[in-house]
PDB file of C-alpha atoms in Angstrom:
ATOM      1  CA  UNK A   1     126.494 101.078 144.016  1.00 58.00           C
ATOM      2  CA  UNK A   2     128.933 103.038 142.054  1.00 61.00           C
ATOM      3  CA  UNK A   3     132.548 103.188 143.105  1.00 64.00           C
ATOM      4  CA  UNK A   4     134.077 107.039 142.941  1.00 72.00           C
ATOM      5  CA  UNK A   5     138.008 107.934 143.139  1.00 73.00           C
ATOM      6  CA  UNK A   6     139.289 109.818 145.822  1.00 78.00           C
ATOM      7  CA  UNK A   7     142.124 111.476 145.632  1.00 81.00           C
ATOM      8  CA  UNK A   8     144.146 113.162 148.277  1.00 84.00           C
ATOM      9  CA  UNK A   9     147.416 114.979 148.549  1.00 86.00           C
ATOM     10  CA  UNK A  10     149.331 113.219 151.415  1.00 85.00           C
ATOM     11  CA  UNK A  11     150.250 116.464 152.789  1.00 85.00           C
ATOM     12  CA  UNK A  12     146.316 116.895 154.074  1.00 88.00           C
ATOM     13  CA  UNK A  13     147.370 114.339 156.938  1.00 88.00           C
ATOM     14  CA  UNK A  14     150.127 116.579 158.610  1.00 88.00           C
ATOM     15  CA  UNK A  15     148.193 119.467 158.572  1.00 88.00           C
ATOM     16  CA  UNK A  16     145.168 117.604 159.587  1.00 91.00           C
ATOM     17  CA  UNK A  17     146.938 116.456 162.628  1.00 91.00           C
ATOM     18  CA  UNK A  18     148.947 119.372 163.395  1.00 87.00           C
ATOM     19  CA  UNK A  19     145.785 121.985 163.182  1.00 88.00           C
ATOM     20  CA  UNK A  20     143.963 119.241 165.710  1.00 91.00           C
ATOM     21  CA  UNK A  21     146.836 119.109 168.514  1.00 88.00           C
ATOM     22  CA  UNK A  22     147.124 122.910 168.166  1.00 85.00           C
ATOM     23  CA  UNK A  23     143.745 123.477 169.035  1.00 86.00           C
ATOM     24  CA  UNK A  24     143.513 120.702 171.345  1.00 86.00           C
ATOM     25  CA  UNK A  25     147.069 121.825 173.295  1.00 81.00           C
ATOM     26  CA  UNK A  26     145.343 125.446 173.138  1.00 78.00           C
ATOM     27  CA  UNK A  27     141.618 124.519 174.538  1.00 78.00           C
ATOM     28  CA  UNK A  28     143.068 121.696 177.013  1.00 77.00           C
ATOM     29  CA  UNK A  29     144.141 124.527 179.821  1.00 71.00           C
ATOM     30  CA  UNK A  30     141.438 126.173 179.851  1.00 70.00           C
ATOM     31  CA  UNK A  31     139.156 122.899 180.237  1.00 71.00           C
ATOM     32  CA  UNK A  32     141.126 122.359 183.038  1.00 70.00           C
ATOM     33  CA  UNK A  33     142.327 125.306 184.616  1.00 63.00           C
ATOM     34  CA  UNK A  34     139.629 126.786 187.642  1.00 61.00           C
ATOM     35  CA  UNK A  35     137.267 129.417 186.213  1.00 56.00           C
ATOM     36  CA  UNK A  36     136.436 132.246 188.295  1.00 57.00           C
ATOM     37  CA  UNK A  37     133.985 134.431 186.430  1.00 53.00           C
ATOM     38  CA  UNK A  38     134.819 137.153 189.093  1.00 48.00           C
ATOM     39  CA  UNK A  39     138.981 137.193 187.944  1.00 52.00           C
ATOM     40  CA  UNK A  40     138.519 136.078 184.011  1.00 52.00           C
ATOM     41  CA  UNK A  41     142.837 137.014 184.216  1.00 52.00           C
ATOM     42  CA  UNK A  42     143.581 133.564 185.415  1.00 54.00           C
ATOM     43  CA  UNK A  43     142.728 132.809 181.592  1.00 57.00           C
ATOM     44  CA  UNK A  44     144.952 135.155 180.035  1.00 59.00           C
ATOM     45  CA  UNK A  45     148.430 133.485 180.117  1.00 63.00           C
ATOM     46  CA  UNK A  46     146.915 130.253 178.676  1.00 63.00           C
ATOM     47  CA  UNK A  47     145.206 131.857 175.813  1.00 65.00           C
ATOM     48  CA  UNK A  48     148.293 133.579 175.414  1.00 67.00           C
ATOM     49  CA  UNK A  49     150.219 130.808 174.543  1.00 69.00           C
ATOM     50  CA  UNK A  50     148.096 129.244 172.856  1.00 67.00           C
ATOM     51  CA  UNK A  51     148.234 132.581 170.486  1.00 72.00           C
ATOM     52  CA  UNK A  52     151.631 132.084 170.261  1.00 76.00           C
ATOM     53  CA  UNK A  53     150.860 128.415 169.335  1.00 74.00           C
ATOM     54  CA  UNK A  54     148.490 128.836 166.907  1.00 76.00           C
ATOM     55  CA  UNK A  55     150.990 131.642 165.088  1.00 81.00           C
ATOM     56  CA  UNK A  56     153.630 129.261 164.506  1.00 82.00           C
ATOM     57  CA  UNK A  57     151.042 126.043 163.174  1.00 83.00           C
ATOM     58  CA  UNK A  58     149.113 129.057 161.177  1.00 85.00           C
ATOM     59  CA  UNK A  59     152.159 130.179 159.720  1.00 90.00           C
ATOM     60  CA  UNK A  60     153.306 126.679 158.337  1.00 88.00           C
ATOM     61  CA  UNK A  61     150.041 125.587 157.509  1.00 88.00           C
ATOM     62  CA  UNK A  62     149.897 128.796 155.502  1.00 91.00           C
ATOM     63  CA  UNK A  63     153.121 128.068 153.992  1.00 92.00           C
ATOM     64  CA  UNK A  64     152.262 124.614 153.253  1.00 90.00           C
ATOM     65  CA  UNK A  65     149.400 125.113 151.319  1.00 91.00           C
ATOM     66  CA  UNK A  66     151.370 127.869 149.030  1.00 92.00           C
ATOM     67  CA  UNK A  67     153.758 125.158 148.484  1.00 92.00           C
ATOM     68  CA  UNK A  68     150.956 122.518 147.791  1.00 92.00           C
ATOM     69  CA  UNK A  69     149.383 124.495 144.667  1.00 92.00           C
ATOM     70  CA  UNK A  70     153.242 125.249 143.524  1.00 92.00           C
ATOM     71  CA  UNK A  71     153.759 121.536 143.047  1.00 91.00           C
ATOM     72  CA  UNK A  72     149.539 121.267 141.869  1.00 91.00           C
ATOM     73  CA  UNK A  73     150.522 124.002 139.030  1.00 90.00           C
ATOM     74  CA  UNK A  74     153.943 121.807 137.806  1.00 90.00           C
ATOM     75  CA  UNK A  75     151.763 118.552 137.789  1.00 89.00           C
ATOM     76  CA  UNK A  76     149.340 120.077 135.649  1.00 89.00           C
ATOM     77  CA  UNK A  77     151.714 121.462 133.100  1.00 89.00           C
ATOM     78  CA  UNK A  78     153.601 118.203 133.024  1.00 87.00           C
ATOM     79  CA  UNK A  79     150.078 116.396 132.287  1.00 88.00           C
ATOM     80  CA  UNK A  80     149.480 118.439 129.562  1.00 87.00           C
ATOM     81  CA  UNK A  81     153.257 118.164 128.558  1.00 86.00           C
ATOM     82  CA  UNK A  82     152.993 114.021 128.168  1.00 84.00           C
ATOM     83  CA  UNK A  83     154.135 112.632 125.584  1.00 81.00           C
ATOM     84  CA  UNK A  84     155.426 108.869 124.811  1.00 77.00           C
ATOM     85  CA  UNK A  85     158.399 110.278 122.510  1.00 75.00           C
ATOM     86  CA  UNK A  86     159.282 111.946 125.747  1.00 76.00           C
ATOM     87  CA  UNK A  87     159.756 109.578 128.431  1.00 76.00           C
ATOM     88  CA  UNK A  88     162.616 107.663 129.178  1.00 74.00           C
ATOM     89  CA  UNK A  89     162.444 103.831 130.181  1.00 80.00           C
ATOM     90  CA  UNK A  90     165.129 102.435 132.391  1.00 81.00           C
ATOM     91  CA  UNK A  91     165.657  98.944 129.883  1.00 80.00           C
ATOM     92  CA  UNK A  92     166.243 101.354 127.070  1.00 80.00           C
ATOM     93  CA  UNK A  93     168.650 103.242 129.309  1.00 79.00           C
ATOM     94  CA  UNK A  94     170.071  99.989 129.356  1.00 79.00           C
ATOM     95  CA  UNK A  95     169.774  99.179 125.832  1.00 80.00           C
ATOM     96  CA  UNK A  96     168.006  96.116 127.047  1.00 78.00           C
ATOM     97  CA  UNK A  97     170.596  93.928 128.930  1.00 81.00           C
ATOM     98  CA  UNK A  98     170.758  93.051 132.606  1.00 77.00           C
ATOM     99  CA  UNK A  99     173.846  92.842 134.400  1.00 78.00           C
ATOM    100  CA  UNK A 100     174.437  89.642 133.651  1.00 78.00           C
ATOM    101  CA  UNK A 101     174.054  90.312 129.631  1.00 78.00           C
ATOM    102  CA  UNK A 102     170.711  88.937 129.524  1.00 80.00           C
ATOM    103  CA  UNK A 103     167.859  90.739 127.055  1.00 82.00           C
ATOM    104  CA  UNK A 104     165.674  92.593 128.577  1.00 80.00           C
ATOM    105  CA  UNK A 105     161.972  93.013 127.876  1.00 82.00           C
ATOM    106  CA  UNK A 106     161.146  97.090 126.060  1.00 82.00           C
ATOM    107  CA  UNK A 107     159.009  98.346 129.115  1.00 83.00           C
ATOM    108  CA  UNK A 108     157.951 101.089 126.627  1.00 81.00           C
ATOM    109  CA  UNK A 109     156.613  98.714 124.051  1.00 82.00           C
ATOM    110  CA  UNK A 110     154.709  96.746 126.222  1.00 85.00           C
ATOM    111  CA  UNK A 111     153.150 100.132 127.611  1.00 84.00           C
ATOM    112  CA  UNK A 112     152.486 101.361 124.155  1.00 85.00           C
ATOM    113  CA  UNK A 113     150.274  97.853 123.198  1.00 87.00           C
ATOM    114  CA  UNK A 114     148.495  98.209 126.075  1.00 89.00           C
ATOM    115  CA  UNK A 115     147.535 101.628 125.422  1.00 87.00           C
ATOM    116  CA  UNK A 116     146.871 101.324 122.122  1.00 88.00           C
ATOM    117  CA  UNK A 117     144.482  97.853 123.343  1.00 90.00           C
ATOM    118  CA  UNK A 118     143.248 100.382 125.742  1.00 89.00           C
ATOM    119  CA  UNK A 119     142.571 103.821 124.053  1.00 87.00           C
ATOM    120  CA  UNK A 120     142.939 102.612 120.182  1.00 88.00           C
ATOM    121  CA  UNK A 121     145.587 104.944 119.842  1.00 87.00           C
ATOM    122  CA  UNK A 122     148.769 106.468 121.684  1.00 86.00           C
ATOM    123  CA  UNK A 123     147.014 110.284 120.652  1.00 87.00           C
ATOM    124  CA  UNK A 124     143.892 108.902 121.772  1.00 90.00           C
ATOM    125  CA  UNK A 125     145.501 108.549 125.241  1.00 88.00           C
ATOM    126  CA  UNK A 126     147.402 111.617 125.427  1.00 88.00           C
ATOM    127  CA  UNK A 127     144.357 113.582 124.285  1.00 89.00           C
ATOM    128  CA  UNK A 128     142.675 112.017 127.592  1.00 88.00           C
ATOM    129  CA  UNK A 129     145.016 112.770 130.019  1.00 88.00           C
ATOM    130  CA  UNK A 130     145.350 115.902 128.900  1.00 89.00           C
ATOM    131  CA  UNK A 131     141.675 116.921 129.354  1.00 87.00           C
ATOM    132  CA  UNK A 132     139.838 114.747 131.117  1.00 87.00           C
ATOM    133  CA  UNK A 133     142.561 113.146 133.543  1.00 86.00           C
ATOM    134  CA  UNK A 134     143.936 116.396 133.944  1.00 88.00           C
ATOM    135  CA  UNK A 135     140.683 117.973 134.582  1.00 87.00           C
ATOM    136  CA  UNK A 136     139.581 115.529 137.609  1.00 86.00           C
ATOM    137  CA  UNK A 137     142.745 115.576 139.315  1.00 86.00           C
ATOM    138  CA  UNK A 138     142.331 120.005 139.013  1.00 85.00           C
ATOM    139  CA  UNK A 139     138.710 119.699 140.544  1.00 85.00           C
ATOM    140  CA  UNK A 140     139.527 116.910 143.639  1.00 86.00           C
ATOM    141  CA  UNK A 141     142.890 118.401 144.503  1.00 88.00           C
ATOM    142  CA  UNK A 142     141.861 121.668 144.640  1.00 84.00           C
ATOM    143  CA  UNK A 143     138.047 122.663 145.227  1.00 81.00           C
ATOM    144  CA  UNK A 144     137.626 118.815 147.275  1.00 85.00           C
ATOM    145  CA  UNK A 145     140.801 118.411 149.442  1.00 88.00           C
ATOM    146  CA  UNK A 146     139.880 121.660 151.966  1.00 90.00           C
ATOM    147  CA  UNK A 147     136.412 121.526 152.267  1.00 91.00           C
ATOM    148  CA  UNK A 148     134.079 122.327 155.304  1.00 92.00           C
ATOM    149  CA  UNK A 149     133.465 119.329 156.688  1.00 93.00           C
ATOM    150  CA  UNK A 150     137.368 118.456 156.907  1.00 93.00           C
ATOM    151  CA  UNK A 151     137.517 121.974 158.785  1.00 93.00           C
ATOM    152  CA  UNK A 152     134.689 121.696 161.421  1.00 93.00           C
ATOM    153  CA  UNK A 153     136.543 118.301 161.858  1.00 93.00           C
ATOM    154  CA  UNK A 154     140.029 119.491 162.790  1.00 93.00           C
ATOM    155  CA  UNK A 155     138.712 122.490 164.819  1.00 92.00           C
ATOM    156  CA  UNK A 156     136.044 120.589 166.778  1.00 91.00           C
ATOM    157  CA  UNK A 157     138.138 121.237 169.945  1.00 89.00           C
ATOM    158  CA  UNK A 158     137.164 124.796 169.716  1.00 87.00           C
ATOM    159  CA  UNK A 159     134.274 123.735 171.533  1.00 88.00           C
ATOM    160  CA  UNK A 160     135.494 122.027 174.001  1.00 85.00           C
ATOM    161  CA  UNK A 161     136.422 124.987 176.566  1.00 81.00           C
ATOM    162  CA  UNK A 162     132.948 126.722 175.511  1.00 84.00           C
ATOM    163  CA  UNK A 163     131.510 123.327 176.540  1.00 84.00           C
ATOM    164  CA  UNK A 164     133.517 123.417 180.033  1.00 81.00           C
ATOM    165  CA  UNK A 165     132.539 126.376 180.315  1.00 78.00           C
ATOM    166  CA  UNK A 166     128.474 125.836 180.258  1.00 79.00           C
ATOM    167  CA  UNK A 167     129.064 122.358 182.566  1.00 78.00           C
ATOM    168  CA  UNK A 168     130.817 124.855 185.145  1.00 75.00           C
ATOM    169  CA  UNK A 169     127.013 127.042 184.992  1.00 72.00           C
ATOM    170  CA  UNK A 170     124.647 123.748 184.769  1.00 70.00           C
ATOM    171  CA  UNK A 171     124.384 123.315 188.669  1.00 70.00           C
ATOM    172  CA  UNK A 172     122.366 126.833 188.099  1.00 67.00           C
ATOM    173  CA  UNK A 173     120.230 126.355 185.377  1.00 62.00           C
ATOM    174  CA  UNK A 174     116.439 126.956 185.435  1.00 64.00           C
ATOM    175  CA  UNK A 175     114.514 125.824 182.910  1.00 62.00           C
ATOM    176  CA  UNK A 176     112.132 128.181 182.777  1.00 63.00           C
ATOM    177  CA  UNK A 177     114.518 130.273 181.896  1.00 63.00           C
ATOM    178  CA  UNK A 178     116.718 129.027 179.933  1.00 61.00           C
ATOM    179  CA  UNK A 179     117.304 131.696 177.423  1.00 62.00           C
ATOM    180  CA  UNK A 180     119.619 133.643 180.106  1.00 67.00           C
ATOM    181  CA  UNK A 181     121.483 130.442 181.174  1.00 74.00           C
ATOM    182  CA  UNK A 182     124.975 130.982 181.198  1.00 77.00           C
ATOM    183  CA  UNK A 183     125.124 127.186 179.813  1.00 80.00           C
ATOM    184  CA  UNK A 184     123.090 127.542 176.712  1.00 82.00           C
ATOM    185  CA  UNK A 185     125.047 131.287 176.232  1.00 84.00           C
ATOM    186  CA  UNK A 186     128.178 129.656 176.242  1.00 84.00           C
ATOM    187  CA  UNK A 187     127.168 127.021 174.138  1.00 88.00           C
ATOM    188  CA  UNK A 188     126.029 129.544 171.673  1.00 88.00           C
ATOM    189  CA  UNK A 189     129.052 131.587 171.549  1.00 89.00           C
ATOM    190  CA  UNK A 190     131.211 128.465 170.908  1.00 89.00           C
ATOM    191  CA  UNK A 191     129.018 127.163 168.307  1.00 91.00           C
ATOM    192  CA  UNK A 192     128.946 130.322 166.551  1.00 92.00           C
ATOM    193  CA  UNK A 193     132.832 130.682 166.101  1.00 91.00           C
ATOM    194  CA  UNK A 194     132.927 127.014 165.240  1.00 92.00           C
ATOM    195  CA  UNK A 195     130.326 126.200 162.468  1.00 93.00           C
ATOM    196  CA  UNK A 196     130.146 130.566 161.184  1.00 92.00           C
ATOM    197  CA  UNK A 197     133.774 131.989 161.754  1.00 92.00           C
ATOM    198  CA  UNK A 198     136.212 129.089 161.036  1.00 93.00           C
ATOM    199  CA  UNK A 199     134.414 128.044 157.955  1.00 94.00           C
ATOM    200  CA  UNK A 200     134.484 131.451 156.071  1.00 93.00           C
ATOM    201  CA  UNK A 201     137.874 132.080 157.617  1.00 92.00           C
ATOM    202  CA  UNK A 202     139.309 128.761 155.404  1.00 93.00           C
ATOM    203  CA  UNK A 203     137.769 129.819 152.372  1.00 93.00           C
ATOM    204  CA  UNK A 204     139.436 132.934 152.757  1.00 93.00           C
ATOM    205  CA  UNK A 205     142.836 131.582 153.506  1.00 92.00           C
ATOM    206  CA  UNK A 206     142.573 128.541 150.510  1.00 92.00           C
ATOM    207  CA  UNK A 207     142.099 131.177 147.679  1.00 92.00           C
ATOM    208  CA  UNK A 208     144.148 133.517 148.916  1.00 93.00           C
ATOM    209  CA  UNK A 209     147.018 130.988 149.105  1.00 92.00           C
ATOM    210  CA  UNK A 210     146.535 130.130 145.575  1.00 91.00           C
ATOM    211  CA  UNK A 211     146.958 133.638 144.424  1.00 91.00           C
ATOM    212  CA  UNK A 212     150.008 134.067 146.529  1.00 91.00           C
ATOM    213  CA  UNK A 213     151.402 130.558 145.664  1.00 90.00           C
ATOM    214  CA  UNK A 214     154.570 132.064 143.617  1.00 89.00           C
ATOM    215  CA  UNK A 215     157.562 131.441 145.136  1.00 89.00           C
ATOM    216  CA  UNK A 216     159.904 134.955 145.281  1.00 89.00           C
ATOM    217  CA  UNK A 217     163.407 134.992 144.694  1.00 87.00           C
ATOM    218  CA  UNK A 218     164.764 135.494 147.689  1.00 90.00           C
ATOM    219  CA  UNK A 219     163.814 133.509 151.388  1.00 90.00           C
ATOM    220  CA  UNK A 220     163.433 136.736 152.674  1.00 91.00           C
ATOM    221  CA  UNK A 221     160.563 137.987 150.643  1.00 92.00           C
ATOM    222  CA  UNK A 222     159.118 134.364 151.005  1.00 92.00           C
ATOM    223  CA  UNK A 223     159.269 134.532 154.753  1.00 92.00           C
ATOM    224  CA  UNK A 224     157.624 137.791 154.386  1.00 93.00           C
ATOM    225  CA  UNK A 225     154.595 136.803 151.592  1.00 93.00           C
ATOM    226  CA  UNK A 226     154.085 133.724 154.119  1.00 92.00           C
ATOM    227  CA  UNK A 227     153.545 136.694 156.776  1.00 93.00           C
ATOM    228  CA  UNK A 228     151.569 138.568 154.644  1.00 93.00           C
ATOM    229  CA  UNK A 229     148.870 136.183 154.179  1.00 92.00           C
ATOM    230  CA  UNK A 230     148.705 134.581 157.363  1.00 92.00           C
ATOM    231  CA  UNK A 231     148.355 138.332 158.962  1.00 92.00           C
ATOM    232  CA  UNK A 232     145.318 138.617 156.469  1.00 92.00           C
ATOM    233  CA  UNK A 233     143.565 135.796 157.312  1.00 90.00           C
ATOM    234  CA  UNK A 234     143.936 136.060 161.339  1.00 89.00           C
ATOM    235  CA  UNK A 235     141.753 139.466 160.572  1.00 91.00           C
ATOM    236  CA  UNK A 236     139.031 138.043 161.098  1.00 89.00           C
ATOM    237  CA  UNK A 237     140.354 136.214 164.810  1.00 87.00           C
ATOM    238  CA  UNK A 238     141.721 139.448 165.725  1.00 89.00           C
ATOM    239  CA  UNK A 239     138.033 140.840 165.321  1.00 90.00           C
ATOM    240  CA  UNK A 240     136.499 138.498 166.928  1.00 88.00           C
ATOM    241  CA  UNK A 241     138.377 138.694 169.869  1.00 86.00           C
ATOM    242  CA  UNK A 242     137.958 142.222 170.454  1.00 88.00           C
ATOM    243  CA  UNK A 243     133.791 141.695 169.867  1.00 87.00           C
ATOM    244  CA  UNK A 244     134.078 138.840 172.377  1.00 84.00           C
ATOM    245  CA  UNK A 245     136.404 141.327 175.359  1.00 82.00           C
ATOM    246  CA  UNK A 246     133.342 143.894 174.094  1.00 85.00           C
ATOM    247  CA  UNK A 247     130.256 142.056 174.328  1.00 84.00           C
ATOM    248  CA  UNK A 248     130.668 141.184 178.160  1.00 77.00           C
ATOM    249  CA  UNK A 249     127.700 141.949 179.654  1.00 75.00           C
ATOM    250  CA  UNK A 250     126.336 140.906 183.340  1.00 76.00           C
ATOM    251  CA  UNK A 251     122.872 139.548 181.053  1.00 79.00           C
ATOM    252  CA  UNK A 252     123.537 136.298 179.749  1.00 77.00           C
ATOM    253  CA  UNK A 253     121.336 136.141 176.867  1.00 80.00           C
ATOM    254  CA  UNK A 254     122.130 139.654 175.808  1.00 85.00           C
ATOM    255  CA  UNK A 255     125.887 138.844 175.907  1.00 85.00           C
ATOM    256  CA  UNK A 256     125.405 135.829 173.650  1.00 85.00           C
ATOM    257  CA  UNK A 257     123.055 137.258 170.954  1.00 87.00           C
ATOM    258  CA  UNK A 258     125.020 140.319 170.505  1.00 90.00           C
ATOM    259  CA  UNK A 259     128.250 138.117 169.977  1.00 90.00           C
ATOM    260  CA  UNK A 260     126.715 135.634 167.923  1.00 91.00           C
ATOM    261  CA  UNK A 261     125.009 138.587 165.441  1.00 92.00           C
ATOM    262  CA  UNK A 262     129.122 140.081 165.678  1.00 92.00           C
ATOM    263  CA  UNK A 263     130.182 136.518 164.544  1.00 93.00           C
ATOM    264  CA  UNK A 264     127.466 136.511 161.877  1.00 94.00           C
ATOM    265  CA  UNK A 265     128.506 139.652 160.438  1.00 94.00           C
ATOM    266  CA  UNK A 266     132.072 138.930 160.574  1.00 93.00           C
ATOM    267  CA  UNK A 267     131.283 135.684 159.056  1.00 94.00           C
ATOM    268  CA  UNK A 268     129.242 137.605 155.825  1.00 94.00           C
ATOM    269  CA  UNK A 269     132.141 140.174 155.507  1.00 94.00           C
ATOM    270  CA  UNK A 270     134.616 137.042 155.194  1.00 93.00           C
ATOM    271  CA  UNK A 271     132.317 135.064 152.996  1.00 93.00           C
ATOM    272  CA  UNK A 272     132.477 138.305 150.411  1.00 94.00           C
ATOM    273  CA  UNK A 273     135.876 138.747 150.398  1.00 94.00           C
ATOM    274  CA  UNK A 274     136.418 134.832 149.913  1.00 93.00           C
ATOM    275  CA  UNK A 275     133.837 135.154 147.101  1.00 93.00           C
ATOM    276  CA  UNK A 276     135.984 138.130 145.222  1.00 94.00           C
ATOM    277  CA  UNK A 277     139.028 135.781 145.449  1.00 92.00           C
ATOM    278  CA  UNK A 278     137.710 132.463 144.040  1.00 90.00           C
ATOM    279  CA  UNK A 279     136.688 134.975 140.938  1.00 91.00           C
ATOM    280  CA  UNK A 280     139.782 136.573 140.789  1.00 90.00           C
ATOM    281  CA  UNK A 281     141.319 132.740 140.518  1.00 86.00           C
ATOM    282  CA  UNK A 282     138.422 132.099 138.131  1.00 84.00           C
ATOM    283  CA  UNK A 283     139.718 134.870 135.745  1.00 86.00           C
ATOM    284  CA  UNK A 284     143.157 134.386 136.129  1.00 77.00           C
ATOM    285  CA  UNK A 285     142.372 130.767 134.333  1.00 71.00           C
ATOM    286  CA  UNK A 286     140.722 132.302 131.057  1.00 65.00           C
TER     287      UNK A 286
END
């Protein structure tokens, strides 16, 4: 079997963990808190904080990323920057001798023969990092660190209060007809804003970031870009959350299908505008 690198920014960790707890300190009241379908405000001052949760993590996360392709732009230029006549060695530094007055061993020389044992040539090396080295660390830290699965991953506890919510309905369930079960409706909705919305809303907020990702001069006007593009990206929630307050309806099944074909659309619209960006980054590279 053939063994393949993965590579990983370390950063993907925090915000892994930090998007999961959000969600997870955001879905857990209403799991637990009573649901009365008859007064649906009993849910409104935990969704409201987690709102006000979800701002804060959103806004770092948004920031974070910005930051992360910052630091992904310097490593590139300091790839195809590398030369051997450039870097400094810490025995040369030294000019080979230890504290004690001993010789030291050239750390440069011995990295030179191997290279040269290596590659055949110290331009033969520097040639391949700066093409193909630097051209498979571009492709896995950039289009393979935020991908889909590691999305419906860390928002999988967007289900869970949709799921609550259909085990509150099962005692009335009737097979025969199942289509206007509250359970499967709720199921529906949830799995519609998990595997349609949040997917189209990250590869919105990815590209977008990367356009965005210079730093101004001031904080101010950092503060503010980081505003900027975390108030485009929560679009699409906002939307959604005004189709869900809109498409309560006493039928079940009508409820769910017209929600669902609101998060499908919502999802296309998304999808388009994610599309424009990645070839606005595409052109921005020629």
């Amino acid at each position: 079997r053939k063994q393949t690198l993965v590579v990983r920014p370390i950063f993907l960790g925090r915000i892994s963990i930090a998007v999961f707890l959000t969600l997870t300190a955001f879905n857990f009241p209403l799991t637990i808190a009573p649901f009365d379908r008859a007064k649906m405000t009993s849910l409104l001052i935990p969704i409201g904080c987690g709102l006000l949760l979800g701002v804060s993590v959103g806004y770092w996360t948004v920031s974070t990323v910005r930051k992360y392709f910052r630091e992904l732009e310097v490593m590139k230029q300091q790839l195809l920057d590398i030369s051997f006549d450039l870097t400094r060695s810490t025995c040369c530094d030294l000019k080979h001798q230890g504290l004690a007055g001993e010789v030291l061993l050239c750390d440069r020389k011995v990295v030179k023969r191997c290279v040269n044992i290596w590659f055949g040539s110290q331009e033969a090396f520097e040639n391949t990092v700066r093409s193909e080295v630097l051209e498979i660390l571009s492709r896995d830290l950039s289009e393979r660190v935020f991908t889909t699965p590691w999305v419906l991953g860390v928002t999988s506890p967007v289900v869970w209060s949709f799921m609550d919510f259909a085990a509150s309905f099962a005692e009335n369930f009737d097979v025969d007809l199942w289509w206007r079960s509250d359970s499967i409706c709720f199921l529906l909705e949830g799995l519609s804003i998990w595997l349609l919305a949040i997917p189209s809303i990250k590869d919105v907020m990815i590209p977008l970031s990367r356009l965005m990702q210079s730093k101004p001069a001031s904080s101010f006007a950092e503060v503010l870009k980081n505003a900027g593009v975390s108030f485009i990206v929560s679009i699409p929630i906002m939307i959604l959350l005004l189709c869900y307050v809109w498409t309560r309806n006493p039928n079940p099944a009508r409820r769910a299908v017209t929600f669902t074909g609101c998060t499908l659309v919502v999802s296309m619209c998304w999808s388009c505008v994610a599309c424009a960006l990645k070839a606005r980054l595409r052109l921005s590279r020629c």
